[in-house]
mmCIF file of C-alpha atoms and ligand atoms in Angstrom:
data_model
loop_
_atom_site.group_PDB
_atom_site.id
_atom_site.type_symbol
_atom_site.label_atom_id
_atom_site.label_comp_id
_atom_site.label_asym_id
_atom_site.label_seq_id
_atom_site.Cartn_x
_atom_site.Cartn_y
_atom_site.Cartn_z
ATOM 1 C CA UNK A 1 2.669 -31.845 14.114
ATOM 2 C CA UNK A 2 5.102 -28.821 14.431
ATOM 3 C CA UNK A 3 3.244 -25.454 14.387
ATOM 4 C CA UNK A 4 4.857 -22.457 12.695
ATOM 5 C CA UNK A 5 6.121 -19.761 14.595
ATOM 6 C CA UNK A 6 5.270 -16.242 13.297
ATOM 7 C CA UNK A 7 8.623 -14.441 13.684
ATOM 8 C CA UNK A 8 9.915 -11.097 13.991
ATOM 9 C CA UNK A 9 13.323 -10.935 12.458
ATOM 10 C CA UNK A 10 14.382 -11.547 8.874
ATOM 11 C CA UNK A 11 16.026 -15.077 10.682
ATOM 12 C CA UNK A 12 12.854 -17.211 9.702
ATOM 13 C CA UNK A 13 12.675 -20.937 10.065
ATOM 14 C CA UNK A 14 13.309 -23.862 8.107
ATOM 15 C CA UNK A 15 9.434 -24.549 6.582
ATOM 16 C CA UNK A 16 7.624 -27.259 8.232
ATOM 17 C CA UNK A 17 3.883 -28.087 7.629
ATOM 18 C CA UNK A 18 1.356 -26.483 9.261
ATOM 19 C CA UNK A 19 -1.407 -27.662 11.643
ATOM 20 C CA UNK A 20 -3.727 -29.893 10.599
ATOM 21 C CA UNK A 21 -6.306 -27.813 11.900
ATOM 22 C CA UNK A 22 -5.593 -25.078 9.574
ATOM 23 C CA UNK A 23 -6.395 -27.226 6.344
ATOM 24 C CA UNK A 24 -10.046 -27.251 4.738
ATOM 25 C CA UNK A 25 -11.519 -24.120 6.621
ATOM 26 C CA UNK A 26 -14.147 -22.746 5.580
ATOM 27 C CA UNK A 27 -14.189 -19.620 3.246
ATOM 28 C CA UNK A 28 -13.422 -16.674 3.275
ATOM 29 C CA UNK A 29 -10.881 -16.477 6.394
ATOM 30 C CA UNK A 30 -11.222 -14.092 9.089
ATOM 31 C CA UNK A 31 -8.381 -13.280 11.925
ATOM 32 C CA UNK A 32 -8.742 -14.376 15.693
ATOM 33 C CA UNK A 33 -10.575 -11.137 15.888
ATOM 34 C CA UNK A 34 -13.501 -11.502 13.715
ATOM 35 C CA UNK A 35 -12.056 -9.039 11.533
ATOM 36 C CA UNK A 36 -12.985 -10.501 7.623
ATOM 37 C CA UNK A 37 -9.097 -10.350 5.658
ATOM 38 C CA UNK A 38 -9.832 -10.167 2.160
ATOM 39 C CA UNK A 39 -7.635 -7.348 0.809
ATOM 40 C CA UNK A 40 -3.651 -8.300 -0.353
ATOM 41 C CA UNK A 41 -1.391 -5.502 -1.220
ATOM 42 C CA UNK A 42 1.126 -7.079 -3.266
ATOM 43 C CA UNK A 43 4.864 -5.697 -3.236
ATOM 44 C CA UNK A 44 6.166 -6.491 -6.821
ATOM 45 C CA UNK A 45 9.614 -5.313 -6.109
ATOM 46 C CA UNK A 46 11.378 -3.777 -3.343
ATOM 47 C CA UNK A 47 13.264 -1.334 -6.217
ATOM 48 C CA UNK A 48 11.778 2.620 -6.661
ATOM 49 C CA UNK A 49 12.905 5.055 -9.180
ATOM 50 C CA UNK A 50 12.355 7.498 -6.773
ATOM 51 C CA UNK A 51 13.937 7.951 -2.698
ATOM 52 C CA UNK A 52 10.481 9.726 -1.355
ATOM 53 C CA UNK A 53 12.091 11.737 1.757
ATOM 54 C CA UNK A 54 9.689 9.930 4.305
ATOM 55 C CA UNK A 55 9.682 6.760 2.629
ATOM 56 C CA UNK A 56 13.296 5.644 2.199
ATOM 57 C CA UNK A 57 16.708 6.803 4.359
ATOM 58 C CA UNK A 58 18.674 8.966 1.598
ATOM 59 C CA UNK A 59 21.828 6.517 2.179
ATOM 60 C CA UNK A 60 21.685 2.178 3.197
ATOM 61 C CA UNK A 61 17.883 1.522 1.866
ATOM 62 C CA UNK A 62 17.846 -1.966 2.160
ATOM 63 C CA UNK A 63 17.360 -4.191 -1.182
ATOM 64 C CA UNK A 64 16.503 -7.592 -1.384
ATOM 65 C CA UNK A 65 18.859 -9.483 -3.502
ATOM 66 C CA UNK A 66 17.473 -10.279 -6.793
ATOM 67 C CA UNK A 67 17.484 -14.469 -6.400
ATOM 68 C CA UNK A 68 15.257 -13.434 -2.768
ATOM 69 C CA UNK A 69 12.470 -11.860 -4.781
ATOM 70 C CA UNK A 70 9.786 -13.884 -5.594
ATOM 71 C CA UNK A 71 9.626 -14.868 -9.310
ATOM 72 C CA UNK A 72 6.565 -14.620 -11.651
ATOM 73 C CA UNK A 73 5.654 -18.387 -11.457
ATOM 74 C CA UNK A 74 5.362 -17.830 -7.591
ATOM 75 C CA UNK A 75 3.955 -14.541 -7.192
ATOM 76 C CA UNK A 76 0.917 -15.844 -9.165
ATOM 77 C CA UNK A 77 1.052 -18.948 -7.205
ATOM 78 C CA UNK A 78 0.359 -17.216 -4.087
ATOM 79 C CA UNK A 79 -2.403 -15.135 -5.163
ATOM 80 C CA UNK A 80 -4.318 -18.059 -6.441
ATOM 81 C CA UNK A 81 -4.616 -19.800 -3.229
ATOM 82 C CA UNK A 82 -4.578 -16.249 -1.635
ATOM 83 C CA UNK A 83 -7.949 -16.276 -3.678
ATOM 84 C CA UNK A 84 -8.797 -19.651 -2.085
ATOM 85 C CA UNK A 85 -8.526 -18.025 1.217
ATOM 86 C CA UNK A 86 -10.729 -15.601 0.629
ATOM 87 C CA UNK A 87 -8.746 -12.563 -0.496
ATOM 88 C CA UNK A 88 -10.659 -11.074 -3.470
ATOM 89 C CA UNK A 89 -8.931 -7.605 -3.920
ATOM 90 C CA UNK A 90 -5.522 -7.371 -5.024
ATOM 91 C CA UNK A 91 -3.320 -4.094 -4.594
ATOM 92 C CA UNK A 92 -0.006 -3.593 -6.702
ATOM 93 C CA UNK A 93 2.381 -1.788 -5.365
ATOM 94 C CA UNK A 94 6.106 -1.650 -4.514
ATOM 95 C CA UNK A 95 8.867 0.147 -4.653
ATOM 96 C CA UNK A 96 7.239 1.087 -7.890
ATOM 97 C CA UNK A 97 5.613 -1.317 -9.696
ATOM 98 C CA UNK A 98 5.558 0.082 -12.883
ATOM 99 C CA UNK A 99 9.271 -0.999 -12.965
ATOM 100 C CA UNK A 100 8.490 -4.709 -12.303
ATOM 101 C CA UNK A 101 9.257 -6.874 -15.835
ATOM 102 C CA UNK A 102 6.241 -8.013 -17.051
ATOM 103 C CA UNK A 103 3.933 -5.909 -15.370
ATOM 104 C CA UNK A 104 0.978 -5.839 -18.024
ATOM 105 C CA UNK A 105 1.472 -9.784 -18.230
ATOM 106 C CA UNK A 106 1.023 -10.185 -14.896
ATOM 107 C CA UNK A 107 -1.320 -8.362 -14.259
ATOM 108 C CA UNK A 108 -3.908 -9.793 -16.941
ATOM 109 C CA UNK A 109 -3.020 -13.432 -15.097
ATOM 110 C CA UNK A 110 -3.954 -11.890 -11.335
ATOM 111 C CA UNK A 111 -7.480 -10.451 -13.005
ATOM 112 C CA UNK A 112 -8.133 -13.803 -14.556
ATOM 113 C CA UNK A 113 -7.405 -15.385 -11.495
ATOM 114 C CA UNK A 114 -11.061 -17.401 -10.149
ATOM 115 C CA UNK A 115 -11.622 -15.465 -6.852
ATOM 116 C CA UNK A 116 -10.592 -12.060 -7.316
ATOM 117 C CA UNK A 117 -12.617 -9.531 -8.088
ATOM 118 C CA UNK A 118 -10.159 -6.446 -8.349
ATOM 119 C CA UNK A 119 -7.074 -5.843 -9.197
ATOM 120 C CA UNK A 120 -5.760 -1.839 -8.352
ATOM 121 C CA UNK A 121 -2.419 -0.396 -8.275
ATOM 122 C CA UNK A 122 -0.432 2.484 -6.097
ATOM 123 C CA UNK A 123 2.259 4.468 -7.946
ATOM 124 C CA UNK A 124 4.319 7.471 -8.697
ATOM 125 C CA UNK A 125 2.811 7.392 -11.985
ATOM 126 C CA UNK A 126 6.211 8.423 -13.454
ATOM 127 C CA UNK A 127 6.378 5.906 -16.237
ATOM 128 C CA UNK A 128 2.213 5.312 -15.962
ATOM 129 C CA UNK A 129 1.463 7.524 -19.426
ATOM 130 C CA UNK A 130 3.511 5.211 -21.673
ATOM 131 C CA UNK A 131 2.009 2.129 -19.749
ATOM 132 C CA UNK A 132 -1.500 3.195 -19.010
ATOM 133 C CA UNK A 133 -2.970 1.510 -22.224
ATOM 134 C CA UNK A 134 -1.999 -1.629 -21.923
ATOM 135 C CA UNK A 135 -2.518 -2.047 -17.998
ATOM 136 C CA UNK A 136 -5.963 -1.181 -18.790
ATOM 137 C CA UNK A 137 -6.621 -4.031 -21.229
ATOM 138 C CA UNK A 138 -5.055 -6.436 -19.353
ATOM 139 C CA UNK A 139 -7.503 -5.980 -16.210
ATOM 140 C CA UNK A 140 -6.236 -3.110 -14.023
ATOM 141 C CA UNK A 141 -8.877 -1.210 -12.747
ATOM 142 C CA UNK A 142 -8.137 1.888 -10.857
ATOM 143 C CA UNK A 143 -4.406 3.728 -9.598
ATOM 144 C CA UNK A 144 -3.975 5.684 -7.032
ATOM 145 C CA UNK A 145 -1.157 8.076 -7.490
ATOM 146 C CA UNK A 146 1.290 9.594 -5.027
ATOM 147 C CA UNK A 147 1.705 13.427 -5.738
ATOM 148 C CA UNK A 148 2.890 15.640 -2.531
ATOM 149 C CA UNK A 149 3.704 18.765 -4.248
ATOM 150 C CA UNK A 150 2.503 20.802 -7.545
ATOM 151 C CA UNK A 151 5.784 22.739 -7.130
ATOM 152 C CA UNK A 152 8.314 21.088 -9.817
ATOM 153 C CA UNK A 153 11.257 21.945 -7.372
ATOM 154 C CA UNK A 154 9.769 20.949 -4.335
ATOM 155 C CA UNK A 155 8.605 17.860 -5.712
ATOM 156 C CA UNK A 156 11.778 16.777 -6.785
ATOM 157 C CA UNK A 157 13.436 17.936 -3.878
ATOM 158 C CA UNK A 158 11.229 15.764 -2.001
ATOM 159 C CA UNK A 159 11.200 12.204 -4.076
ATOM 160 C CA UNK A 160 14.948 12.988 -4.860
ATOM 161 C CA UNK A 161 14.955 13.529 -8.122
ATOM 162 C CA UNK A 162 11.436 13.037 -9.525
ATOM 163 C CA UNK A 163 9.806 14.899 -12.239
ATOM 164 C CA UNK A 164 6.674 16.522 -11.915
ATOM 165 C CA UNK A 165 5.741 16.937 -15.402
ATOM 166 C CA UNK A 166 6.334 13.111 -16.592
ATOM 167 C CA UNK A 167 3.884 12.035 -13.395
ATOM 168 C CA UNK A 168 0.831 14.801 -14.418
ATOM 169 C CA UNK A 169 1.439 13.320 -18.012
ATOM 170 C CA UNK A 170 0.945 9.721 -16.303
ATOM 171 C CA UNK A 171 -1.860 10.994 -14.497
ATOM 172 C CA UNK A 172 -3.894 12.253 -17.765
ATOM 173 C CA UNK A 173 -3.130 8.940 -18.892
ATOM 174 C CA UNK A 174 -4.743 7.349 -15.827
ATOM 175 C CA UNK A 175 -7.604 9.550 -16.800
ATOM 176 C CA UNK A 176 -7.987 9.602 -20.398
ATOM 177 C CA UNK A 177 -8.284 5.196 -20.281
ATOM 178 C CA UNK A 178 -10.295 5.315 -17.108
ATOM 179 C CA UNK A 179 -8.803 4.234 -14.208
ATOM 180 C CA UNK A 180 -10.954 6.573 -12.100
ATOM 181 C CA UNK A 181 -12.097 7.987 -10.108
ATOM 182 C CA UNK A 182 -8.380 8.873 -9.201
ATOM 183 C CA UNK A 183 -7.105 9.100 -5.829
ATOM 184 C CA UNK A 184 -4.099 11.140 -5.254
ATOM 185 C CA UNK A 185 -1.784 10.620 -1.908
ATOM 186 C CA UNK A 186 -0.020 12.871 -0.696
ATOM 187 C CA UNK A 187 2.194 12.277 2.456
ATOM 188 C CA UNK A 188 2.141 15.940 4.702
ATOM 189 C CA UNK A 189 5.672 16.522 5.875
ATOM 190 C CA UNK A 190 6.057 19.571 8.406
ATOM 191 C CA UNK A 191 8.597 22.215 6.747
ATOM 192 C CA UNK A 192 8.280 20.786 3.120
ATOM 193 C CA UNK A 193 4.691 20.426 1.948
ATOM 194 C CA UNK A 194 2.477 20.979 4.879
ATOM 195 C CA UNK A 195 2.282 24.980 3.152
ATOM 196 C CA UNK A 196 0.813 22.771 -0.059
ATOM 197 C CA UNK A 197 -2.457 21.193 1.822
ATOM 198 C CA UNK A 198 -4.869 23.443 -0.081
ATOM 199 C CA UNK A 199 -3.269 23.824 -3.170
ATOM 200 C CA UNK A 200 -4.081 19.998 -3.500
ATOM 201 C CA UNK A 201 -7.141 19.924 -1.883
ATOM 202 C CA UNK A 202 -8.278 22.866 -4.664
ATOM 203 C CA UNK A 203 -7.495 19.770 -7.126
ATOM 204 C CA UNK A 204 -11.014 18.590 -6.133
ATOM 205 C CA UNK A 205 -12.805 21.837 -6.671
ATOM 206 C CA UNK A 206 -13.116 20.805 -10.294
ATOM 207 C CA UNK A 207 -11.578 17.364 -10.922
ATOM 208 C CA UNK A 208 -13.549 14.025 -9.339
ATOM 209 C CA UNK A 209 -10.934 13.027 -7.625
ATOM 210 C CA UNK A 210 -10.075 12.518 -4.118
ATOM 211 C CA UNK A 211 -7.529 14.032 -2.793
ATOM 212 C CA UNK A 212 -5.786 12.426 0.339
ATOM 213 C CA UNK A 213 -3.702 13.322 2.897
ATOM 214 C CA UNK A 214 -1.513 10.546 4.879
ATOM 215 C CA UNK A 215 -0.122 11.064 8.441
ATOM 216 C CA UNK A 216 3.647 9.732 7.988
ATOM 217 C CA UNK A 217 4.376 6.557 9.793
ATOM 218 C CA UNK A 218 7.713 5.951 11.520
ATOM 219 C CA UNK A 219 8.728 2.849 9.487
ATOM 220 C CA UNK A 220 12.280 1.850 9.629
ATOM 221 C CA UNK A 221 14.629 4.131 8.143
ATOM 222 C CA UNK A 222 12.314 7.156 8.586
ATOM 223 C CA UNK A 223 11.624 6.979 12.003
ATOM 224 C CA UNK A 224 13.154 10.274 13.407
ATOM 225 C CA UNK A 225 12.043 12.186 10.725
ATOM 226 C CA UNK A 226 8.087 10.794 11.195
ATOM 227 C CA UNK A 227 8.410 12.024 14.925
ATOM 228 C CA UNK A 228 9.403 15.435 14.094
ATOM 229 C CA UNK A 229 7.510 16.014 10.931
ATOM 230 C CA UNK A 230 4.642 14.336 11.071
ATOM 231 C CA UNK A 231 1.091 16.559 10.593
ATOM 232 C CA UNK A 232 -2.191 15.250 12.092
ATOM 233 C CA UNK A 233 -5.673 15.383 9.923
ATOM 234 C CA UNK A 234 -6.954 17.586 12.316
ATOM 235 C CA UNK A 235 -4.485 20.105 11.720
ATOM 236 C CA UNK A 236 -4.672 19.770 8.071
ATOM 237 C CA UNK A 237 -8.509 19.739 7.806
ATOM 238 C CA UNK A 238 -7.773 23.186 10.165
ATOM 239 C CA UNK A 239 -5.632 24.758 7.738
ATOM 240 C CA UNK A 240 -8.381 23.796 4.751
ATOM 241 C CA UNK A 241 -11.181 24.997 6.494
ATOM 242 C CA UNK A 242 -9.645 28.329 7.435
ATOM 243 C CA UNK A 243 -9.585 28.473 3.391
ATOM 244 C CA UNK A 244 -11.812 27.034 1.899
ATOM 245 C CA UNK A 245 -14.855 27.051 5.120
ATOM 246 C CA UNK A 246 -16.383 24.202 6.774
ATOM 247 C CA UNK A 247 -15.572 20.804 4.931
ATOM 248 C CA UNK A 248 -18.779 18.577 4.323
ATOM 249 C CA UNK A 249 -18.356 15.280 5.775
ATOM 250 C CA UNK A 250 -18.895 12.808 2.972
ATOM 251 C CA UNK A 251 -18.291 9.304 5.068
ATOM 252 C CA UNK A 252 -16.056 7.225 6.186
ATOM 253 C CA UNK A 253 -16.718 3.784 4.346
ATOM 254 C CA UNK A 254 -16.179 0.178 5.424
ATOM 255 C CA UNK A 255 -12.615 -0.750 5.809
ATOM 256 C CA UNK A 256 -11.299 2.678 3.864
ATOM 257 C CA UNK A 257 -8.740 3.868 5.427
ATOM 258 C CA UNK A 258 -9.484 7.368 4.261
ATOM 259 C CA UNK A 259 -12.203 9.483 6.152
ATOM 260 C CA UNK A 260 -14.001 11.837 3.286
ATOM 261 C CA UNK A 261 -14.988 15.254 3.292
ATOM 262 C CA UNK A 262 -15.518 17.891 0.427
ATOM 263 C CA UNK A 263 -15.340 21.371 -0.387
ATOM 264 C CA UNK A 264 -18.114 22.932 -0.661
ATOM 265 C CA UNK A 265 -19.718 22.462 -4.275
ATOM 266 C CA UNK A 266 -16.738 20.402 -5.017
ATOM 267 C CA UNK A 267 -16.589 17.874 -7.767
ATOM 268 C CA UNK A 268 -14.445 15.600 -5.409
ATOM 269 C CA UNK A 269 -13.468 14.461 -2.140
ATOM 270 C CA UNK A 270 -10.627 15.091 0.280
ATOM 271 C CA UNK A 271 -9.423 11.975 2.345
ATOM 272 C CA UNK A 272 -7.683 11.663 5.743
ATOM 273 C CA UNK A 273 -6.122 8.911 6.830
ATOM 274 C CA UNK A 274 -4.530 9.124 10.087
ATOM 275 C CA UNK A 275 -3.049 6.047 10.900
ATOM 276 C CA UNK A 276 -1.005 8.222 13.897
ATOM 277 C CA UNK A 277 -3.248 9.991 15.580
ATOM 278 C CA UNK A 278 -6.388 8.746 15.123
ATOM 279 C CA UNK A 279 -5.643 4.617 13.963
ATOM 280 C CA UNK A 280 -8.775 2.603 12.257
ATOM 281 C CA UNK A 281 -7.033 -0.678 13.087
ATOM 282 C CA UNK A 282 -11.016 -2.638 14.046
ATOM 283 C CA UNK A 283 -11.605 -2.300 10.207
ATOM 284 C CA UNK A 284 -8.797 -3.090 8.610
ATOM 285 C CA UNK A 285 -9.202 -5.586 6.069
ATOM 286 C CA UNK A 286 -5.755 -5.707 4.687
ATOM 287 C CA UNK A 287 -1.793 -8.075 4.630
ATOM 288 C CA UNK A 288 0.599 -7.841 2.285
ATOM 289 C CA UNK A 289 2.835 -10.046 0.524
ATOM 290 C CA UNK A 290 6.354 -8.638 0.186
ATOM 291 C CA UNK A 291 8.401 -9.269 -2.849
ATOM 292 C CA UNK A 292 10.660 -11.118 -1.218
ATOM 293 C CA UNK A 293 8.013 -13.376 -0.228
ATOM 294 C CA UNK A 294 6.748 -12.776 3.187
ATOM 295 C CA UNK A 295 3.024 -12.333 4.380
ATOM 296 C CA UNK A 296 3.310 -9.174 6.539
ATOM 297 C CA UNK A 297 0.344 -9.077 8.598
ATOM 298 C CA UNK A 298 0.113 -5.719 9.756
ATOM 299 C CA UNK A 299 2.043 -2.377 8.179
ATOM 300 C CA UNK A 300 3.174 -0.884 11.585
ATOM 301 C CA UNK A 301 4.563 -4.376 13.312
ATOM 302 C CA UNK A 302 7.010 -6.837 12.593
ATOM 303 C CA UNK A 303 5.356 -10.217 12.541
ATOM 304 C CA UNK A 304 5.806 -12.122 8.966
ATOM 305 C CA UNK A 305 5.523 -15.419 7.758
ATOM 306 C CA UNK A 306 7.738 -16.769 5.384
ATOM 307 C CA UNK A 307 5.884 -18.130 2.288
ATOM 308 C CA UNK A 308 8.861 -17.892 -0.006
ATOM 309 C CA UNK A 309 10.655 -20.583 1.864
ATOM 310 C CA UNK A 310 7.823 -22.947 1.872
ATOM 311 C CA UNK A 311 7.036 -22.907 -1.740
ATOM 312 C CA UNK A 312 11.018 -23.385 -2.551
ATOM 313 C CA UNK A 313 11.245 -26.276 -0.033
ATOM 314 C CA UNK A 314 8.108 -28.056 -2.025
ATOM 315 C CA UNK A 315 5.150 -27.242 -0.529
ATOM 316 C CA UNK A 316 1.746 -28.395 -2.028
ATOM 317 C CA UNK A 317 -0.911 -25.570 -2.958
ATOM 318 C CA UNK A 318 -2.602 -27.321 0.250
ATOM 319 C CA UNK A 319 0.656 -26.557 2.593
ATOM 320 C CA UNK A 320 0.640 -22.711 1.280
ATOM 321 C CA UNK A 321 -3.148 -22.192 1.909
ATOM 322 C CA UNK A 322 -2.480 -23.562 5.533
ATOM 323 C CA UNK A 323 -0.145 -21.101 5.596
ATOM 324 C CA UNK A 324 -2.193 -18.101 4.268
ATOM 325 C CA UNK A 325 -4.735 -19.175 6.741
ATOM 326 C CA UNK A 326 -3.082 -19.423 9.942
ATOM 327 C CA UNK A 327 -1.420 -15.867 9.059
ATOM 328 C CA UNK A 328 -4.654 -14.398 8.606
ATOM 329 C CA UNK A 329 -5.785 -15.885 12.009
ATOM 330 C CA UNK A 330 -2.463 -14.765 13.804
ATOM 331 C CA UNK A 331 -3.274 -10.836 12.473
ATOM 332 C CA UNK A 332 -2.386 -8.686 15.231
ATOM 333 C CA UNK A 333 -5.422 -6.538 16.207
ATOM 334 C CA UNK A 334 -3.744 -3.341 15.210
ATOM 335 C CA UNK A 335 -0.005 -1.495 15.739
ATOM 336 C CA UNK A 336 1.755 0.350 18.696
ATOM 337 C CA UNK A 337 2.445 3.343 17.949
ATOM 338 C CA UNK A 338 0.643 5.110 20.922
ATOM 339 C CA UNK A 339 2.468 2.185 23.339
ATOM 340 C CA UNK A 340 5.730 3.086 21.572
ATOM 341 C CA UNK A 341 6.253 -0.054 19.526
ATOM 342 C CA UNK A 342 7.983 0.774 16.287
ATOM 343 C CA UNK A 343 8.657 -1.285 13.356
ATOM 344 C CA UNK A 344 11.987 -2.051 12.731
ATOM 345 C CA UNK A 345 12.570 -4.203 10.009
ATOM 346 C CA UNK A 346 11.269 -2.984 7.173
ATOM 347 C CA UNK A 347 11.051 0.295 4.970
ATOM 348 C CA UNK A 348 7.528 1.454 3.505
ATOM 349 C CA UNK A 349 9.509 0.772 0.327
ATOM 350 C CA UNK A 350 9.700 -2.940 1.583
ATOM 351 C CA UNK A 351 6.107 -3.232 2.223
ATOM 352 C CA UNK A 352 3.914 -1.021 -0.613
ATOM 353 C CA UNK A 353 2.025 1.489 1.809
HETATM 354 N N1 SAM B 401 5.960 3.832 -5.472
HETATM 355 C C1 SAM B 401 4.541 3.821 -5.320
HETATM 356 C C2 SAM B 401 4.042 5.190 -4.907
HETATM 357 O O1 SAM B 401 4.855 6.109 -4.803
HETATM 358 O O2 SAM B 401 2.840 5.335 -4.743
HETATM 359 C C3 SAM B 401 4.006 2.731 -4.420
HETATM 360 C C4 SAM B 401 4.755 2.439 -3.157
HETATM 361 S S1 SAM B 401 4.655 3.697 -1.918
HETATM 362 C C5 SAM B 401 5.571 2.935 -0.623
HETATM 363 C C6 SAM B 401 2.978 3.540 -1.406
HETATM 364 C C7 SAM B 401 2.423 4.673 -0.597
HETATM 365 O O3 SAM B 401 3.093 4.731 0.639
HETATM 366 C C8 SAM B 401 2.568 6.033 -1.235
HETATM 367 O O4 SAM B 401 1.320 6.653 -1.346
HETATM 368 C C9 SAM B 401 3.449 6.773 -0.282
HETATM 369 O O5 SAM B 401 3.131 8.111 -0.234
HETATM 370 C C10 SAM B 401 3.170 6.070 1.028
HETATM 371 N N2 SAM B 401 4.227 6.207 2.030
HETATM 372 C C11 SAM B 401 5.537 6.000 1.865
HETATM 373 N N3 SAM B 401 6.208 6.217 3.028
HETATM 374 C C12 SAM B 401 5.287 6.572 3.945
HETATM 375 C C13 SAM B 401 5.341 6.911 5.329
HETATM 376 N N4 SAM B 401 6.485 6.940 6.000
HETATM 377 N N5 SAM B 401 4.176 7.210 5.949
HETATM 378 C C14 SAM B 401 3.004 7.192 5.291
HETATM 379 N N6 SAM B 401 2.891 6.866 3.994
HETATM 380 C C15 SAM B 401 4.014 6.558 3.317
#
């Protein structure tokens, strides 16, 4: 029987079956390196309402179009035999998924689904306060919540066009029905927000909430500006400590990509995660499904496999899982930035963070 070939431009092949030996393995599934793959961050839509500066080009962002994307019945499809496979923890994300239709709906059917245990969600959190509610009855569990600057101009100088005060009203709302503890990302860009590090990080003085700060990647569109601009940890965790004194190591936890420290006497916690300079590829945990269907299997390369295509040519549940499974196995052990590999096909945008 013909094996599928992972491949690395948006050409894929027709669908054929996969190897019998991928059919009835065991649970859960684990990649060629022992690594245990149990975590799916889920891209409901490749769509944003706003162009982050180190997330999307300011001009030819590349959209799916809509009839690529894959539709409710499908998404939820894939997630239940994701579930067979041994994925347990679903992340929403996007684009921005609080713009997907039916959001709330489909969430409730993902945290009914047998299998997983949580479902979480990343977001701007600019349309979270009138949505917050009614994502936490139907099953959501915790956001995170993208904020790089407290300055109202800055900030909407750098999301291009967002507005600070409708996202801290979604984050109150994140609050107030419990979606914490929060955890706040904030992407450090040299020359916009790098002078904001500890205005943030004073955010956890007195709120339980971590704080973290994310090297910027080179994905595709963004890729110049990541190589001038981006700021390690360990000249952020510098800046903090010449402010606020020696940070207290807190941990570094399991397959989190976020190393934790606090402030002294602080409520909360201040993460790093340093995919650059310092990357934590042996525990990572994680694929992602894109909304237009593919299973990415690792953020910084360009191997996918084409799921969308199989389910539209008629594959059985038993056909997809084969699928799921020999993706996990094919993982690549981690990316190449330090080699010089760069992705190239997709945007963050594309592929939810
Ligand atoms: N729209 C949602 C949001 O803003 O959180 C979810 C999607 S966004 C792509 C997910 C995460 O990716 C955000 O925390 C964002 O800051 C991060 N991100 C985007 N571009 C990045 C880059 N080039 N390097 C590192 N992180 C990036």
């Amino acid at each position: 029987m013909a094996t599928i070939s992972l491949v690395e431009t948006r050409e894929q092949p027709a669908w054929m079956p996969a190897p019998a030996s991928f059919y009835g393995q065991p649970e859960p599934a684990h990649d060629s390196f022992g690594r245990r793959i149990n975590y799916l961050r889920v891209s409901l839509t490749d769509r944003c309402n706003f162009r982050c500066v180190y997330c999307m080009p300011e001009h030819g962002a590349h959209f799916a179009p809509r009839e690529e994307l894959l539709r409710d019945d499908e998404l939820l499809r894939v997630i239940a035999v994701a579930a067979r496979v041994g994925f347990e923890k679903i992340r929403l994300t996007g684009g921005e998924p609080t713009i997907r239709r039916n959001l709330v709906e489909l969430v409730e059917a993902i945290a009914h689904t047998p299998g997983i245990r949580e479902v979480s969600m990343t977001t701007n959190a600019l349309r979270l306060a009138q949505q917050a509610d009614a994502l936490k009855a139907a099953g959501l569990k915790r956001v995170n919540i993208s904020i790089d600057s407290l300055n109202a101009d800055k900030f909407r100088m750098m999301t291009r066009g967002g507005d600070l005060q409708r996202v801290w009203a979604g984050i109150e709302a994140a609050e107030r029905v419990g979606f914490g503890p929060l955890k706040m990302n904030a992407v450090v860009v040299r020359g916009l927000n790098d002078d904001e590090v500890c205005d943030l990080a004073r955010l956890t003085i007195d709120r339980p909430w971590q704080m973290r700060f994310i090297e910027m990647m080179p994905l595709m569109g963004v890729g110049d500006l990541a190589d001038a601009s981006v700021v390690a940890s360990s000249e952020i965790i510098a800046r903090l400590e010449s402010v606020f004194g020696p940070l207290e190591f807190v941990g570094w936890f399991g397959s989190d990509p976020a190393r934790t420290y606090r402030i002294k006497d602080g409520q909360g916690t201040l993460g790093f995660i340093s995919s650059v300079s310092e990357p934590f590829c042996a525990t990572c945990n994680r694929m992602r499904l894109t909304a237009d269907g593919k299973l990415h299997l690792c953020l910084l390369r360009d191997n996918e496999l084409d799921l969308r295509g199989a389910l539209r040519a008629g594959a059985s549940d038993e056909d997809i899982e084969a699928l799921v499974r020999e993706a996990v196995f094919l993982k690549p052990w981690g990316h190449g930035l330090p080699d010089g590999v760069k992705p190239t096909l997709r945007g963050m945008s594309e592929l939810g963070g």
